[in-house]
Amino acid sequence: GDSVTQMEGPVTLSEEAFLTINCTYTATGYPSLFWYVQYPGEGLQLLLKATKADDKGSNKGFEATYRKETTSFHLEKGSVQVSDSAVYFCALSARGGNKLVFGAGTILRVKS
Amino acid sequence: KAGVTQTPRYLIKTRGQQVTLSCSPISGHRSVSWYQQTPGQGLQFLFEYFSETQRNKGNFPGRFSGRQFSNSRSEMNVSTLELGDSALYLCASSPRGGADSTDTQYFGPGTRLTVL
């Protein structure tokens, strides 16, 4: 079945450091790919998405490129802030319905 | 536009009881999906409703059920609660649902269910 694998955390960075969170997927067909973020005590917020190969999603300084050849959708940010501390989830949605398959989540901690 | 709302936000029940959770989607959204989030299993898909019909179902026992009303509001019910049902239950809505996987799902804040 479809699956998403994320790098394990927690990831601890200093403010203004470069962030990469790796995400790879297994799916039949051509899924859409998403990054969601969850702050403590809250639901999930969409961070960015890409719906076809080579698409780049971007939002709030975060970017991710849909790489079909490596089945990857790595999240990057050039300079993290303390306010970026949260749990980040990579997810896919395959054709045929609104069913998101999530990775395990990566905790990001940013120190000032 | 108001976001997805879920009620109640917190709930405490005992084993064997049943519970009903409610979700109001973003105005105009027709698809509602439910997810269970636990520390051990992560985020898992429960089911999706579109135009009052269940379109997709995850791998959960029959104790978990749901429905959608004509105004797109949705409820999920868990009967005969077990300790392992303690979780954050998240509802998400999307405009179209169904075959278009490019649809974005917008999540509510969740209902935290504790089973004692």
Short mmCIF file of C-alpha atoms in Angstrom, two decimals, chain B residues 31-93:
data_model
loop_
_atom_site.label_atom_id
_atom_site.label_comp_id
_atom_site.label_asym_id
_atom_site.label_seq_id
_atom_site.Cartn_x
_atom_site.Cartn_y
_atom_site.Cartn_z
CA SER B 31 -16.07 16.49 1.79
CA VAL B 32 -15.30 15.64 5.41
CA SER B 33 -12.59 13.19 6.49
CA TRP B 34 -11.73 11.91 9.95
CA TYR B 35 -8.34 10.92 11.33
CA GLN B 36 -7.11 9.43 14.57
CA GLN B 37 -3.81 10.64 16.04
CA THR B 38 -2.01 8.65 18.72
CA PRO B 39 1.61 8.67 19.89
CA GLY B 40 2.04 5.03 18.91
CA GLN B 41 0.27 4.82 15.56
CA GLY B 42 0.57 8.40 14.39
CA LEU B 43 -2.08 9.83 12.09
CA GLN B 44 -4.43 7.27 10.62
CA PHE B 45 -7.34 7.76 8.24
CA LEU B 46 -10.74 6.70 9.56
CA PHE B 47 -13.24 7.55 6.80
CA GLU B 48 -14.36 10.18 4.32
CA TYR B 49 -17.86 11.43 3.59
CA PHE B 50 -18.98 13.28 0.50
CA SER B 51 -22.57 14.28 -0.23
CA GLU B 52 -23.78 12.23 2.75
CA THR B 53 -22.12 9.04 1.44
CA GLN B 54 -19.08 7.27 2.84
CA ARG B 55 -16.56 7.17 0.01
CA ASN B 56 -13.47 5.80 1.70
CA LYS B 57 -12.87 3.82 4.86
CA GLY B 58 -9.68 3.11 6.75
CA ASN B 59 -8.72 -0.03 8.59
CA PHE B 60 -10.67 0.42 11.80
CA PRO B 61 -13.16 -1.91 13.50
CA GLY B 62 -16.89 -1.52 13.02
CA ARG B 63 -17.16 0.23 16.41
CA PHE B 64 -16.08 3.35 14.54
CA SER B 65 -18.80 4.83 12.39
CA GLY B 66 -19.80 8.15 10.99
CA ARG B 67 -22.35 10.06 9.02
CA GLN B 68 -22.75 13.29 7.13
CA PHE B 69 -25.79 15.53 7.03
CA SER B 70 -27.23 17.49 4.12
CA ASN B 71 -25.45 20.66 5.33
CA SER B 72 -22.11 18.74 5.16
CA ARG B 73 -21.71 18.65 8.94
CA SER B 74 -20.41 15.29 10.07
CA GLU B 75 -20.43 13.17 13.20
CA MET B 76 -18.37 10.17 14.15
CA ASN B 77 -19.39 7.66 16.74
CA VAL B 78 -17.32 5.17 18.69
CA SER B 79 -19.23 2.48 20.52
CA THR B 80 -18.00 0.24 23.33
CA LEU B 81 -14.97 2.40 24.06
CA GLU B 82 -11.62 0.77 24.78
CA LEU B 83 -8.58 2.26 26.49
CA GLY B 84 -6.78 2.24 23.15
CA ASP B 85 -9.33 4.61 21.68
CA SER B 86 -7.78 7.47 23.65
CA ALA B 87 -6.54 9.81 20.96
CA LEU B 88 -6.85 13.15 19.24
CA TYR B 89 -9.58 12.88 16.61
CA LEU B 90 -9.12 15.29 13.75
CA CYS B 91 -11.67 16.29 11.18
CA ALA B 92 -10.71 17.79 7.82
CA SER B 93 -12.80 19.35 5.09
#
